[in-house]
Structures are given as C-alpha cells and as structure tokens.
Coordinates of C-alpha atoms (C1' of nucleotides) in Angstrom, one line a residue:
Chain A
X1 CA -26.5 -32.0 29.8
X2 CA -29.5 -29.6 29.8
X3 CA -29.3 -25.9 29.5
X4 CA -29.8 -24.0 32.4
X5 CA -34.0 -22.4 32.8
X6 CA -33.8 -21.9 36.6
X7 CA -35.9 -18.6 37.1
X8 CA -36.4 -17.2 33.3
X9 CA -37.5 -14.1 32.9
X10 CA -40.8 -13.4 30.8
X11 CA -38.9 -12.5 27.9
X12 CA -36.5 -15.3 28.0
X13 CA -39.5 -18.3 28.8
X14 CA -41.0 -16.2 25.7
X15 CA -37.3 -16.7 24.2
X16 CA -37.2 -20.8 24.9
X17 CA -40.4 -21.3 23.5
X18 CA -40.7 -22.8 20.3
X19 CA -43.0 -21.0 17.4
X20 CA -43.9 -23.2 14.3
X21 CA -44.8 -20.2 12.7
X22 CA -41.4 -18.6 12.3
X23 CA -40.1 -22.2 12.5
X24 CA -38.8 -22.9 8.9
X25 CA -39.4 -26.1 9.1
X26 CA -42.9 -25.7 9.4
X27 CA -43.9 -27.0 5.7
X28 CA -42.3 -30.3 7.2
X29 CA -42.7 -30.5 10.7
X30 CA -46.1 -31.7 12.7
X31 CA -47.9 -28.0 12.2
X32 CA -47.8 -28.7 8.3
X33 CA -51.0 -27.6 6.6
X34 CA -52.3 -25.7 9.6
X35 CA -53.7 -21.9 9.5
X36 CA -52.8 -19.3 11.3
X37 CA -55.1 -19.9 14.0
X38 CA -54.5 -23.6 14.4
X39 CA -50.8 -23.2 14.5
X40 CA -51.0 -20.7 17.4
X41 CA -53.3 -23.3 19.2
X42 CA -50.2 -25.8 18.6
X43 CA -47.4 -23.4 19.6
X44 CA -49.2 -23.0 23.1
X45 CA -48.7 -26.5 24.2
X46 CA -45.7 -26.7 22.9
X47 CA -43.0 -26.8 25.9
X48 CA -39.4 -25.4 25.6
X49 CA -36.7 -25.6 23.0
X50 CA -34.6 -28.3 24.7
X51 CA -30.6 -28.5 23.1
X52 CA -29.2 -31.3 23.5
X53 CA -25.0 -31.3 23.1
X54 CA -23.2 -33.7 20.5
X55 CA -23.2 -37.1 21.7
X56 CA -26.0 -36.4 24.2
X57 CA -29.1 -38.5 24.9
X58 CA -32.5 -37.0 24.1
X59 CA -34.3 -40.1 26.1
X60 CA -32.8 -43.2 26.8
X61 CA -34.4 -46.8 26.3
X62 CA -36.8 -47.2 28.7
X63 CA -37.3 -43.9 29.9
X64 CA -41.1 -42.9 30.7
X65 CA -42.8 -41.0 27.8
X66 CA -43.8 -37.7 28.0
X67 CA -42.8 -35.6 24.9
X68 CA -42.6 -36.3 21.3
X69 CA -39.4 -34.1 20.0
X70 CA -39.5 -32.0 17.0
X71 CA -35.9 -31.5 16.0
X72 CA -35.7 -28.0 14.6
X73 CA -31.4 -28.3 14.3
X74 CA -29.2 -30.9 14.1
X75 CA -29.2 -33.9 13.4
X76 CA -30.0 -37.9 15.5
X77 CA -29.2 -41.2 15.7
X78 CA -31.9 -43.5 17.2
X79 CA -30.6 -47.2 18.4
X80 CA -31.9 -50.0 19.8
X81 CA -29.8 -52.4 22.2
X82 CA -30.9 -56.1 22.8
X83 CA -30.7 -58.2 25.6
X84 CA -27.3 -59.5 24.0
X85 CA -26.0 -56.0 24.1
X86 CA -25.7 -55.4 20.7
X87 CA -26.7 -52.3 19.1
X88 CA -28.5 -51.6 16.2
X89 CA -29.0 -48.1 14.6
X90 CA -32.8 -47.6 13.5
X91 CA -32.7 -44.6 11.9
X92 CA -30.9 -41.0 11.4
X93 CA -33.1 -38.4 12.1
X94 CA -32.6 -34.1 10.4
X95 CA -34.5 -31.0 11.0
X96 CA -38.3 -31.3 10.8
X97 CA -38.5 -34.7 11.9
X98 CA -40.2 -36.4 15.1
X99 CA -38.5 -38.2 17.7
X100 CA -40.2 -40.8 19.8
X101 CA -43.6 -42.1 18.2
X102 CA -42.4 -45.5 19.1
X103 CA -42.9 -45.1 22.8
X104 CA -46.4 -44.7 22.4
X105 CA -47.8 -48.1 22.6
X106 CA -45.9 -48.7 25.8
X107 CA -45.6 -45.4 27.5
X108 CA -41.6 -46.2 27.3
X109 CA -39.1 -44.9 25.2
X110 CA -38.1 -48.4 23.1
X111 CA -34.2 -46.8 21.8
X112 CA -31.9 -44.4 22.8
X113 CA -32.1 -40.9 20.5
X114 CA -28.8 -39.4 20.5
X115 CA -27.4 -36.1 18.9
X116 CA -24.8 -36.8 16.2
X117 CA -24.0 -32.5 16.5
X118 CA -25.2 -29.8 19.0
X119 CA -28.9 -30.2 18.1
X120 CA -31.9 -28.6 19.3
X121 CA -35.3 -29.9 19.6
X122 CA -38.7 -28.6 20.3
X123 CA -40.6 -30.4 23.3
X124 CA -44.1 -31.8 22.6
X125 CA -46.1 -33.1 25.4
X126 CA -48.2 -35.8 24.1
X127 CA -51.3 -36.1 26.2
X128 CA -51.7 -32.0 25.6
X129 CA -50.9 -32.9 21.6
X130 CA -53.8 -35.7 22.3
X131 CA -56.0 -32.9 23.6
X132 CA -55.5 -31.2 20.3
X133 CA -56.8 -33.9 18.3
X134 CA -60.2 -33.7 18.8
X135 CA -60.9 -30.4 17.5
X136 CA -57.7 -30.4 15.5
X137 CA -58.4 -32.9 12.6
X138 CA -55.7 -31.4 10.1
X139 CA -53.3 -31.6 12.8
X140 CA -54.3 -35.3 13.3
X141 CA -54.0 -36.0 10.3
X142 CA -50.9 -35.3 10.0
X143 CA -49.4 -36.4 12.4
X144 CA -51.2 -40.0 11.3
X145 CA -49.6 -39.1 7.9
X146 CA -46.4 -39.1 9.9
X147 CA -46.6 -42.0 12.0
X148 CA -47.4 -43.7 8.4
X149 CA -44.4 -42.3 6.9
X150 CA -42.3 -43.7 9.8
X151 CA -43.4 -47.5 8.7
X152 CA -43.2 -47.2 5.5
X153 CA -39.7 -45.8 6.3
X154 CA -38.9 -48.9 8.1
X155 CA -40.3 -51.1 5.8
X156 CA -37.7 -49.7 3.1
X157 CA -35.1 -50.4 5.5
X158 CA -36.1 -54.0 6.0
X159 CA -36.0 -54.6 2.3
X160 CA -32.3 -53.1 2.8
X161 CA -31.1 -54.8 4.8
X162 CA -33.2 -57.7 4.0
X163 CA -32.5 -58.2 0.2
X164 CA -29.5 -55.6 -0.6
X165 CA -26.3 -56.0 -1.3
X166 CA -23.2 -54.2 0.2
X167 CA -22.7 -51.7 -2.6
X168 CA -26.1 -51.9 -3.2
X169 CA -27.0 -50.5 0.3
X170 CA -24.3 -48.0 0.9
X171 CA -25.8 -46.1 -2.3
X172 CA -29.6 -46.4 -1.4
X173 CA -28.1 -44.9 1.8
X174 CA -26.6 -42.1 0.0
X175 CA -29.5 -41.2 -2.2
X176 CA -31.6 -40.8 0.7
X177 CA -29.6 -38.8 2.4
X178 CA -29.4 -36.8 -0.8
X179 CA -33.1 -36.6 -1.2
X180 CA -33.4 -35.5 2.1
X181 CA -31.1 -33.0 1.9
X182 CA -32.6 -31.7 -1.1
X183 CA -35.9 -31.3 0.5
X184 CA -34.7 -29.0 2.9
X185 CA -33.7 -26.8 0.1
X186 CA -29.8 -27.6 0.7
X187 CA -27.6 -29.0 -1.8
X188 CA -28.5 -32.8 -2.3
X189 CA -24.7 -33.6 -4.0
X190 CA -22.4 -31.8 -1.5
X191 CA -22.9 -32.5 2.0
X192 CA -21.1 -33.2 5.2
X193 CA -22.0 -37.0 6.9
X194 CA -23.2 -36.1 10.1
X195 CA -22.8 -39.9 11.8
X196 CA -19.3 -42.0 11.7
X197 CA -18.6 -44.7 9.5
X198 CA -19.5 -47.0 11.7
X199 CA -22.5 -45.3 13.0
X200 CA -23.2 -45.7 8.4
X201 CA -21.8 -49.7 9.2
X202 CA -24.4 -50.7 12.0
X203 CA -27.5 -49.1 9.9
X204 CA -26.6 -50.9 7.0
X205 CA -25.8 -54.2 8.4
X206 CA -22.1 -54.0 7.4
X207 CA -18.8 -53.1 9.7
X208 CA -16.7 -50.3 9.5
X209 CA -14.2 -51.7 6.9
X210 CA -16.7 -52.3 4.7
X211 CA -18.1 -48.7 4.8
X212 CA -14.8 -47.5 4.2
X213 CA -14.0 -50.3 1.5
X214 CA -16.9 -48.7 -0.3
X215 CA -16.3 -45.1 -0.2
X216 CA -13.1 -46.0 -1.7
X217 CA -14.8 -47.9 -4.5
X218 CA -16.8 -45.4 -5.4
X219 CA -14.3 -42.8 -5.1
X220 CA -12.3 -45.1 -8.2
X221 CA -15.7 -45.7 -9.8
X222 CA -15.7 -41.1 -9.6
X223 CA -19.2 -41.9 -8.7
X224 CA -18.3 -39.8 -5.4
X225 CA -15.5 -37.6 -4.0
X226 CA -14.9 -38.1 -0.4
X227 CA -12.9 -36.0 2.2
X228 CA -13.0 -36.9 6.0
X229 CA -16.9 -36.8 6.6
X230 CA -17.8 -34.4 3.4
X231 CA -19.0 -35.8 0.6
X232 CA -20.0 -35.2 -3.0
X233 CA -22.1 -37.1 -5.2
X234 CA -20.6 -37.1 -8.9
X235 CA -22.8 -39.2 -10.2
X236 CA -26.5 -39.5 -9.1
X237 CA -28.2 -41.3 -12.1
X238 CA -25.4 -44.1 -11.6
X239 CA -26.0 -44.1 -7.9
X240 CA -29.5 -44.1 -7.9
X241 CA -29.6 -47.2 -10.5
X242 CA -27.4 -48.8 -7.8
X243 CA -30.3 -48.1 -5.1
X244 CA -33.2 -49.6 -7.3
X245 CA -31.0 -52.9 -8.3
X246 CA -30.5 -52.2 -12.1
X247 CA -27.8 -54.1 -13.1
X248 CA -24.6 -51.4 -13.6
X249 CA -21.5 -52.3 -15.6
X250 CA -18.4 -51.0 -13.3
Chain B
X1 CA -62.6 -63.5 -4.9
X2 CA -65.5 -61.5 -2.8
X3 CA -68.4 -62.8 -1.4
X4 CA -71.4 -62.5 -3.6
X5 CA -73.5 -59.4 -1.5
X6 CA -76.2 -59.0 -4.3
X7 CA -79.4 -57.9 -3.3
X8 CA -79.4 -59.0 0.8
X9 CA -82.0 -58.8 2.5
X10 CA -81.7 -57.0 6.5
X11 CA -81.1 -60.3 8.0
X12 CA -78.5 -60.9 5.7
X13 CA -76.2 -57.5 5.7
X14 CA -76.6 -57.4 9.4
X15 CA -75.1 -60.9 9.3
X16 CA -72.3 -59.5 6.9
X17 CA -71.6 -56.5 9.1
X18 CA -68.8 -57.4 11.6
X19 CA -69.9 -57.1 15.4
X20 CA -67.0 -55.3 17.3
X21 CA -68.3 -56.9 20.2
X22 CA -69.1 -60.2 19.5
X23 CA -65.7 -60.7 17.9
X24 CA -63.4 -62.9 20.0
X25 CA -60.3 -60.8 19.3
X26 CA -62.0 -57.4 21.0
X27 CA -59.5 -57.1 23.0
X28 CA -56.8 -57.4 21.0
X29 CA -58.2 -55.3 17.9
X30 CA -58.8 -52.1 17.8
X31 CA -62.0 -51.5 19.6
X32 CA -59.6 -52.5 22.6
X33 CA -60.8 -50.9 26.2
X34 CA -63.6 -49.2 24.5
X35 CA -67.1 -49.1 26.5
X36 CA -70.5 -50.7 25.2
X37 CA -71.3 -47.3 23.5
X38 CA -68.5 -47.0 21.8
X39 CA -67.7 -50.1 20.4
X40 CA -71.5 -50.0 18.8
X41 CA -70.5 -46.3 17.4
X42 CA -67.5 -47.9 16.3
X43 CA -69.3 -51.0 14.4
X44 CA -71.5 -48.6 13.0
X45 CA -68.7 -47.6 10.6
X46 CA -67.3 -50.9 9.8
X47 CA -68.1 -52.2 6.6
X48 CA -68.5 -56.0 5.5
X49 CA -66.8 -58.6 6.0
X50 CA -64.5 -59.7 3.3
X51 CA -63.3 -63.2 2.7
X52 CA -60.0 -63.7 0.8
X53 CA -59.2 -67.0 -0.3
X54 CA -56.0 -68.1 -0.1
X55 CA -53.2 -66.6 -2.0
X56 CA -55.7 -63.8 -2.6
X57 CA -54.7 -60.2 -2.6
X58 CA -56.3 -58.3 0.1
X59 CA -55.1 -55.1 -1.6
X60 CA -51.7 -54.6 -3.7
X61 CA -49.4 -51.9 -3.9
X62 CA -50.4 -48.4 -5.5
X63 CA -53.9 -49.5 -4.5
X64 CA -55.8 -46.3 -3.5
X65 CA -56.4 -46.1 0.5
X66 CA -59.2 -46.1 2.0
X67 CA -60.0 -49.5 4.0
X68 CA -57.8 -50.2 7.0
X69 CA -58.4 -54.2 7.6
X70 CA -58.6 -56.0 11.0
X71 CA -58.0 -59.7 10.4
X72 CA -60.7 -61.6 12.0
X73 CA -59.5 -64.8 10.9
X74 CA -56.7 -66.8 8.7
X75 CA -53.2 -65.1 8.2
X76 CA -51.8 -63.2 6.1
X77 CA -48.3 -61.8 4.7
X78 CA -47.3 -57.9 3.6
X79 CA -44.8 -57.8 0.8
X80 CA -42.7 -54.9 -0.7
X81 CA -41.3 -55.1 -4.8
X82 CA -38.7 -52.9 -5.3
X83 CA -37.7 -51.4 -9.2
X84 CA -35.2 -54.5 -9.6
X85 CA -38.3 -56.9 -9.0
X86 CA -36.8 -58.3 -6.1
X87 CA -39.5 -58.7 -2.9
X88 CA -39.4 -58.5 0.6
X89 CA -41.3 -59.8 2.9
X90 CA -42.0 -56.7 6.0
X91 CA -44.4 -59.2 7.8
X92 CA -46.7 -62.2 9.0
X93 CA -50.2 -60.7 10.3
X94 CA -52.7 -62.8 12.7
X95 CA -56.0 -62.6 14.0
X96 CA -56.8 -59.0 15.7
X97 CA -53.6 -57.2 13.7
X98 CA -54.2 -54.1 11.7
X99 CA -53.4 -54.0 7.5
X100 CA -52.9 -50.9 5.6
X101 CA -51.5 -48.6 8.2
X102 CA -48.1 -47.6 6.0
X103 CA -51.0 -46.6 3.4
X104 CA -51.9 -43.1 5.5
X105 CA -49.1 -41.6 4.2
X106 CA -49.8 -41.3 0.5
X107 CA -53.4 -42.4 0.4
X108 CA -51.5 -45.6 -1.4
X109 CA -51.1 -48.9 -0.4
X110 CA -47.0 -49.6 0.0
X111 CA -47.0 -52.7 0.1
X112 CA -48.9 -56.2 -1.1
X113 CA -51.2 -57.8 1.3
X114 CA -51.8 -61.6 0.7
X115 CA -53.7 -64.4 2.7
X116 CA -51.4 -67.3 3.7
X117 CA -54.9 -69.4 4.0
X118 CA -58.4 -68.9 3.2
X119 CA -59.5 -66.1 5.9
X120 CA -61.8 -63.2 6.6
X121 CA -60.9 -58.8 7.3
X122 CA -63.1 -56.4 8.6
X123 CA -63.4 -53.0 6.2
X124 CA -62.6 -50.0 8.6
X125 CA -63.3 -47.0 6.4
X126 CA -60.6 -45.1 7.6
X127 CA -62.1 -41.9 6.6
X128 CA -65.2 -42.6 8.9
X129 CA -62.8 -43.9 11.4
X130 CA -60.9 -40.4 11.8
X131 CA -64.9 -39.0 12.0
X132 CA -64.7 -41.1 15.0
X133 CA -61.5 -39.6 16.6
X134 CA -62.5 -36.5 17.4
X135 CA -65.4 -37.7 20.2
X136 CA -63.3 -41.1 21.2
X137 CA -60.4 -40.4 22.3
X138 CA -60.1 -43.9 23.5
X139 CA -60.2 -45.1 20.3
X140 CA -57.4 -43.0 19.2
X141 CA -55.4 -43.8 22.0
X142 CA -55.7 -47.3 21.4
X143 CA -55.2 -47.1 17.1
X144 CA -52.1 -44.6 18.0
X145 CA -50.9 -47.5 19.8
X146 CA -51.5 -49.9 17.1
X147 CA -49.3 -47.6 14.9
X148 CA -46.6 -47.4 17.7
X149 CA -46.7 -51.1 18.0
X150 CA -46.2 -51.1 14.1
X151 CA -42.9 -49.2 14.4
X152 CA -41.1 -50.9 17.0
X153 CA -42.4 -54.2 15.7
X154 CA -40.3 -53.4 12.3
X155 CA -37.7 -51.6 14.4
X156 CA -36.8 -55.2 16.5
X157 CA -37.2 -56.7 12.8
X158 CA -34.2 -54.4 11.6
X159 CA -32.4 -55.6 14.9
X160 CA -32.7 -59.2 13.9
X161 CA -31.8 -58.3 9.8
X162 CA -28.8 -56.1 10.8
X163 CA -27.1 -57.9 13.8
X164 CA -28.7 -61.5 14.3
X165 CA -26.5 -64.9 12.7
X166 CA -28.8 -67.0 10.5
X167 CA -29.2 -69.4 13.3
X168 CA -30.4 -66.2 15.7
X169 CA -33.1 -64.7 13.6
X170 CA -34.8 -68.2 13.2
X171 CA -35.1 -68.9 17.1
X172 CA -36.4 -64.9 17.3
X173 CA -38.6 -66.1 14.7
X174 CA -40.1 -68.7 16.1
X175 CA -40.3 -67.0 19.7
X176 CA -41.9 -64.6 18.6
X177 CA -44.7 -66.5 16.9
X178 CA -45.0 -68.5 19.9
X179 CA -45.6 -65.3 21.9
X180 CA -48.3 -63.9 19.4
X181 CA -49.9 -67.7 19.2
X182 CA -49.9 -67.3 23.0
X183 CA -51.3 -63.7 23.6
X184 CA -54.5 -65.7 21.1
X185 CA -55.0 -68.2 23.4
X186 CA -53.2 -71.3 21.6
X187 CA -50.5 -73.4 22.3
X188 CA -47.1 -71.7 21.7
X189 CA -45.4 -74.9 21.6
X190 CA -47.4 -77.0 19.4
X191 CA -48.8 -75.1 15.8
X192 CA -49.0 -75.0 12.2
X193 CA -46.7 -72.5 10.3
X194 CA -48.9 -70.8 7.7
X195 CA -45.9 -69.8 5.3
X196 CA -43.6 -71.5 3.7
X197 CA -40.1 -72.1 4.0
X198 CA -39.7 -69.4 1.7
X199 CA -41.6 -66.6 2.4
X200 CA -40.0 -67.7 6.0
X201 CA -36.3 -67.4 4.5
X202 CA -37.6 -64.2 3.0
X203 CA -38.7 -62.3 5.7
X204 CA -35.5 -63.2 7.3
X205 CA -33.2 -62.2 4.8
X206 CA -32.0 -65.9 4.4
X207 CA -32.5 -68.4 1.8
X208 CA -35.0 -71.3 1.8
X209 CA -32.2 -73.9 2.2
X210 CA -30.9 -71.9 5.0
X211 CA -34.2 -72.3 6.4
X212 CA -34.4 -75.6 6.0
X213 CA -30.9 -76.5 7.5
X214 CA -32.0 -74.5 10.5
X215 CA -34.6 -76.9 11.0
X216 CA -32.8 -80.1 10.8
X217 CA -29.9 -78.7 13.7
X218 CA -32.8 -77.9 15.4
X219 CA -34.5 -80.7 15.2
X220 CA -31.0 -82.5 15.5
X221 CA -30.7 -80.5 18.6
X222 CA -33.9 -81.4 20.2
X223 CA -35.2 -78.0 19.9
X224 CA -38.4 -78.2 18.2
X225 CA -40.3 -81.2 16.3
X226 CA -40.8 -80.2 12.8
X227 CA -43.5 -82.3 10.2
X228 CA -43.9 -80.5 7.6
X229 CA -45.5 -77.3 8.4
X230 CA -46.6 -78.7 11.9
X231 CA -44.1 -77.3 14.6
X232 CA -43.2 -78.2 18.4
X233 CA -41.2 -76.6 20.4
X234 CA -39.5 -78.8 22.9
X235 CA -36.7 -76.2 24.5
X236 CA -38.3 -72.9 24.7
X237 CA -35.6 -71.4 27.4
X238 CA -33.0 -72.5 25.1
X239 CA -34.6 -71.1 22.0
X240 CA -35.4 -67.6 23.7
X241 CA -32.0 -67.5 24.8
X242 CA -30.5 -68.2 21.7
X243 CA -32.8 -65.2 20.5
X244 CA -32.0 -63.0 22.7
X245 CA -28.6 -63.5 21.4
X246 CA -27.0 -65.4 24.5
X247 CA -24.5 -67.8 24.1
X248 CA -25.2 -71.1 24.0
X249 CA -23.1 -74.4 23.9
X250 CA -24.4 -77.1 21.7
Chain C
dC1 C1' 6.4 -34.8 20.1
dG2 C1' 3.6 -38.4 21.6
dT3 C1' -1.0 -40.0 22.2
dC4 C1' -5.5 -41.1 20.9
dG5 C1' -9.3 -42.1 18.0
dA6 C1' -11.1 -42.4 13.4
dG7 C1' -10.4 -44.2 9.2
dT8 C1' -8.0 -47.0 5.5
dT9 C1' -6.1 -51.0 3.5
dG10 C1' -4.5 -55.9 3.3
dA11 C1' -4.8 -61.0 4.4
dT12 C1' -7.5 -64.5 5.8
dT13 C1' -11.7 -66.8 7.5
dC14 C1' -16.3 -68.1 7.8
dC15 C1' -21.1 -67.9 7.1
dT16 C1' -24.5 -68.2 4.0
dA17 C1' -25.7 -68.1 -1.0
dT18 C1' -25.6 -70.6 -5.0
dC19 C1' -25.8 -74.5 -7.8
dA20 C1' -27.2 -79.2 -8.2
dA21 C1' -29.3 -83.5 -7.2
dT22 C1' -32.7 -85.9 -4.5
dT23 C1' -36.7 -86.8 -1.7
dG24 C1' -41.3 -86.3 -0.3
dA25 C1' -46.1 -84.9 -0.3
dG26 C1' -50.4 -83.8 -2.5
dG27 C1' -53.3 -84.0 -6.4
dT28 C1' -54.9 -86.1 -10.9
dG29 C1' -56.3 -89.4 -13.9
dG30 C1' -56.0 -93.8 -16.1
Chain D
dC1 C1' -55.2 -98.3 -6.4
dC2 C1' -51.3 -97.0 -8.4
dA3 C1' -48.5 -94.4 -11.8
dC4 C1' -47.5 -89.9 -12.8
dC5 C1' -46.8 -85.1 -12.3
dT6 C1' -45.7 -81.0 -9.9
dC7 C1' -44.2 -78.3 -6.4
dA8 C1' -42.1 -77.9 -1.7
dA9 C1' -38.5 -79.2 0.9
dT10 C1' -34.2 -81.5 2.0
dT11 C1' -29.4 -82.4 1.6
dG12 C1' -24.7 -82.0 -0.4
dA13 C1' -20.8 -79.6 -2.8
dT14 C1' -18.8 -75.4 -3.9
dA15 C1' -18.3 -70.4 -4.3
dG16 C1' -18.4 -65.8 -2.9
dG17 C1' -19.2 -61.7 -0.2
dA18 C1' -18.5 -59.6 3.9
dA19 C1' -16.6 -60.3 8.6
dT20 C1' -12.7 -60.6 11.2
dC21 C1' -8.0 -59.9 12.4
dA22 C1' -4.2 -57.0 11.9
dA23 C1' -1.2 -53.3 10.5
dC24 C1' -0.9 -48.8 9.2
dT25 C1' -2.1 -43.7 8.1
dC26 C1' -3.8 -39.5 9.3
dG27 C1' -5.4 -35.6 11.9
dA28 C1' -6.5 -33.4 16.3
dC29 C1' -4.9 -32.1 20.5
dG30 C1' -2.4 -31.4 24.8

DNA sequence: CGTCGAGTTGATTCCTATCAATTGAGGTGG
DNA sequence: CCACCTCAATTGATAGGAATCAACTCGACG
C-alpha cells in the first residue's frame, strides 16, 4: 500500500519531499499567505509525499495521530462507522485540503480517509507543525482559519441533511462540488464525479436509487447531462436556487 | 440586555472580570491543564462577564468576530438560517463549552447564538488570545483540541442525521446529554431539558410531534420519566444500546 | 461469451411529516 | 380565587417522500 523509500538516494529523499512553494496549491493549502522565508521554514518539517492507491486507506479510525495530510492530488472520502456498523460519509475531500484535524482532541484518528483515485498527499507532522506556531503566527492563523472552515463546513452539512429535501440536497451537493471545482481554476460545469453513487447516497442521507432517481430527473428537467460518472451542469442559476430552497416551478 | 458597567469603581470591574481559576468549570474550559501562571496571564485577557437573559442573542449571524465566549453558566443553542429562511439547529452548548469558533474563518459569526435560560459567557478576545499562543503552547494545545472536539462533535451529529431512525437519534440524544450532565458533575439520570420540544425536533431533523411521540413509547416503555421538561432516565443500558444502534426487542 | 459490479428503473412499503383537534400549564386580570 | 388567554405539548388521522425489494441494463474484463 505504500510506495517503496527503502535506502533513497539524496536526490530522490530531495525528490519525495514536498515544496509548498512550487506546490500550486499553495494559495489554498496550510502555507497560504506565508513569505518566502516562512514557507521554507514550513517545507522543512514537512515529511514525504505519501501516495496512497485508489481505494486505499490514508489512516484508519482509531489509528494513533501523527500527521495532518495535505492532499496535493486526488481526491478523499472520509467515513465514520458506529458501533452498529453503519457507515456514514463525512466529507469528500480535493487538492489543497487537510486531512485529519479531527484526531486532534484525542490523539486518534475518529474516521477512516480513503482515496476515491490514485492520490497523493503531503505528510505533516503535527507536534513539529505545533513547534511552528509560536514564532509562526500567520501560519497559525491559518491553519485556525482552517480548522474554522472545517465547522462551519459541517454545520452546512447538518442543515443538509437536517432540513433538506431529496432534490434539494443532491443539488446543494452539486453546486459545491462546482464551486470547488471552480476555485481550483477548473471548469466548475463539466466535471468527472470522483465518488460512486452510493458513496453521493450515504453523504446525503439518501440510497443509491435515489441518487440515481435524481440524476435522471434532472437530466429530463436538462438541468444536467450525465454520462457514467461525468457530469455537466446546464443550468446553474436553476440549480443553485434548488440549493438555497427558492421555490422552483419544474 | 448587558449589565450596566457605567463608571465601576476597582472593586467593582475586578468583581466583573472572570477569574480563570476560581471558575468551577477550569478544567473543562479552556484554561484546562494550564499552571498558576498561566491561567492568571490567561485571565488577564478575558474581558467581562456578560449576562444574557433568556432568549437573548449572545451574537447573531454576520456579526463581526472578535469575542470567543466560554459559558460559565445557563445554556445555550447555535442556529443556522439558510436563503429559504428555514433554520437549523447545529447545537446545544453547556457550562465550560466554547461559542464562536466557526466565526475564525471569515471574521463573521455563522451562525446565531441564543440562551435557552437566563446565563452568564466569558469575553475571550480572540485577538489577545492568539497574542497568547505564541508563549503558551499549552494553551494552544488545549484550544486546538477544543476545535477538534468541535469537528467530531458535528461529525457524530451527521452520523445520527444521515443513518439513525427517528427513534435512534432521540436515545443518542438523550445519552449524550446524560454524558455531558455527567462529565459536570450532575445527575445523568435525573435533569431538566433546557429546550423545547422543538428546537429538540429541530436539531434532530424530526418534527416536534415526532418528538413528542418519542417520549410517550418511551415513557410507555419504561425508559425514562418525562414531566414536562423534567427528565429521568430509568433504562440507561437499554437507551445507549438503542443509540448505538443495536437491536433491541420491545 | 459469461461473469461481475455499478447503475437504472419499477412496484410496493413504511416511516415520518403534515394536518387537525385537544389537552395542559403558566400568566394575567377581574 | 377563578375565568380567560396564550403558547407548548400531546394525540389522532392521513398523506407523502424516500426506503426497500426486485428486476433489468450496461460496460469492463478475463
């Protein structure tokens, strides 16, 4: 499941390593808002680029916590299981995003992160990133802004799946993913879905049926053109009204 | 709805200021594991008390940041709005819990932040707090945790909204509120419920009939005694079970 | 060509929402 | 002290949305 690092040469340990400053993602990513100097301070405690194969686990629940994870390729699922055994997906995680501040408070990993494509992440050791903070202050505060941004996340989710309707969810889904997208300067209409249908079914609360009941809707609605896992958003205004809970006459 | 502070004299302010470590919930707040040094650097930076009656606004959404809050007494609720006007509740805060933490992010308050009963926050200045980070790193430690906590607190919440039967998220409910009312130091059988059936039905993405059938078959069941907002739990093994999302014949 | 897994579509069921009526508690004022 | 009002909560009847169960399609792959 890991790469092979047994004996690396100097070049290739200089290879592994990460650097945020070449990193395009660094305008997103933890090093955001650093200078020069600051960002070299943060690429020396950074550990190796780690890939991690489709399907593979990153950490598992309950694993001991170490590293936050950077992901600088590919894309994530995280999950929680309960005691009953069921499985709920948390959150689906792209490029420039960090895996893990939830094992913080316990020193434990709480889900399982797991690569939904050949994916590649960049190791941060938290007790060195801690050792950063207290001459770092920029750095800190972004990475508060981050661990922020993770709740508020959450709570957006909770209104969801909280208050949301099938329809209703499955396009707030979308126009985040859309929105996301668009940040990271790719096309926020045409994309690929990374995650299965019912990977889409146990974020939003709903089964696989009616995920697929849905894209079929809106394909008839031509709010959305669908073909295997690509999709393309025909009609954003309409879909993001369906997000915010305007009434829409189908 | 603030306490008149006109004109105080010493006696008076000092009496206003909140003392980290004469507060009964020290070790459950943030100045948690902190020596006598620091907790007095820390209390140096905490501003007044502030009383907020009942029903009162602590802060609302859009607010500017720039108070965290540690509740020192009373409870309170956090509530999104989204554009269609429809609210969500992301939360029920107690003595010794953290308010404003999703506000980092933007520098804006995301959420409403109401008092279920007449009760009393510390100010935390956050910009004086992260003046504080860079020389007490136990105090960071300890706040990163109280983020942390944050997201897997609303992480098991999008477990219980995206997997868990009416009947399910209303035993998690109340076990988990037994287990807070515990970690305080009260009984976690026997107490009041500070919200009503509907902010209750709310948060769990039900209805306040729903809620209200769920506690006649409980009651019907021998579960838990209910009058009015008064609440006993008589089967707490069967009620964590049921929560944890075992099977159980009735 | 057969198998396997992912996804689609249809028929039916069931849980919870919705609608509606009633009860109860707390507060006010005559 | 009791009648009255109001709001919260309970209980019942019905409806509706999504789950469940089931059959089928499609594409990938050996």
């Amino acid at each position: 499941m890991l790469e092979k690092t047994s004996s690396p040469s100097d070049l290739s340990v200089k290879a592994l390593r990460a650097s945020c400053s070449t990193c395009s993602m660094h305008q997103l990513c933890l090093p955001m808002g650093l200078g020069e100097n600051d960002m070299d301070r943060l690429d020396q405690i950074i550990g190796r680029r780690r890939k991690v194969p489709r399907d593979g686990h990153l950490y598992r629940m309950n694993d001991p916590f170490t590293n936050l994870y950077a992901i600088r390729l590919g894309h994530f699922k995280t999950c929680q299981i309960n005691a009953g055994g069921e499985q709920q997906i948390t959150g689906f995680q792209m490029t420039g995003e960090l895996l893990g501040m939830d094992a913080i408070s316990t020193d434990r990993h709480h889900c399982d992160a797991i690569a939904l494509e050949d994916s590649e992440v960049c190791e941060i050791p938290f007790q060195r990133l801690e050792e950063l903070f207290g001459t770092m202050p920029t750095l800190l505060r972004h990475f508060h802004r981050m661990m922020s941004q993770e709740i508020t996340r959450e709570q957006s989710v909770m209104l969801l799946l909280g208050n949301m309707r099938a329809e209703q969810r499955f396009a707030a889904f979308l126009v985040n993913l859309a929105s996301r997208y668009n940040t990271r300067g790719y096309s926020s209409t045409s994309f690929q879905l990374r995650m299965s249908r019912e990977d889409i079914g146990n974020y939003l609360g709903l089964t696989i049926e009616s995920i697929s009941r849905l894209l079929s809707k809106f394909k008839k609605q031509e709010l959305l053109k669908v073909n295997n896992r690509h999709i393309e958003l025909l009609d954003m205004p309409t879909l993001k009204a369906m997000a915010a809970g305007n009434e829409v006459c189908g």
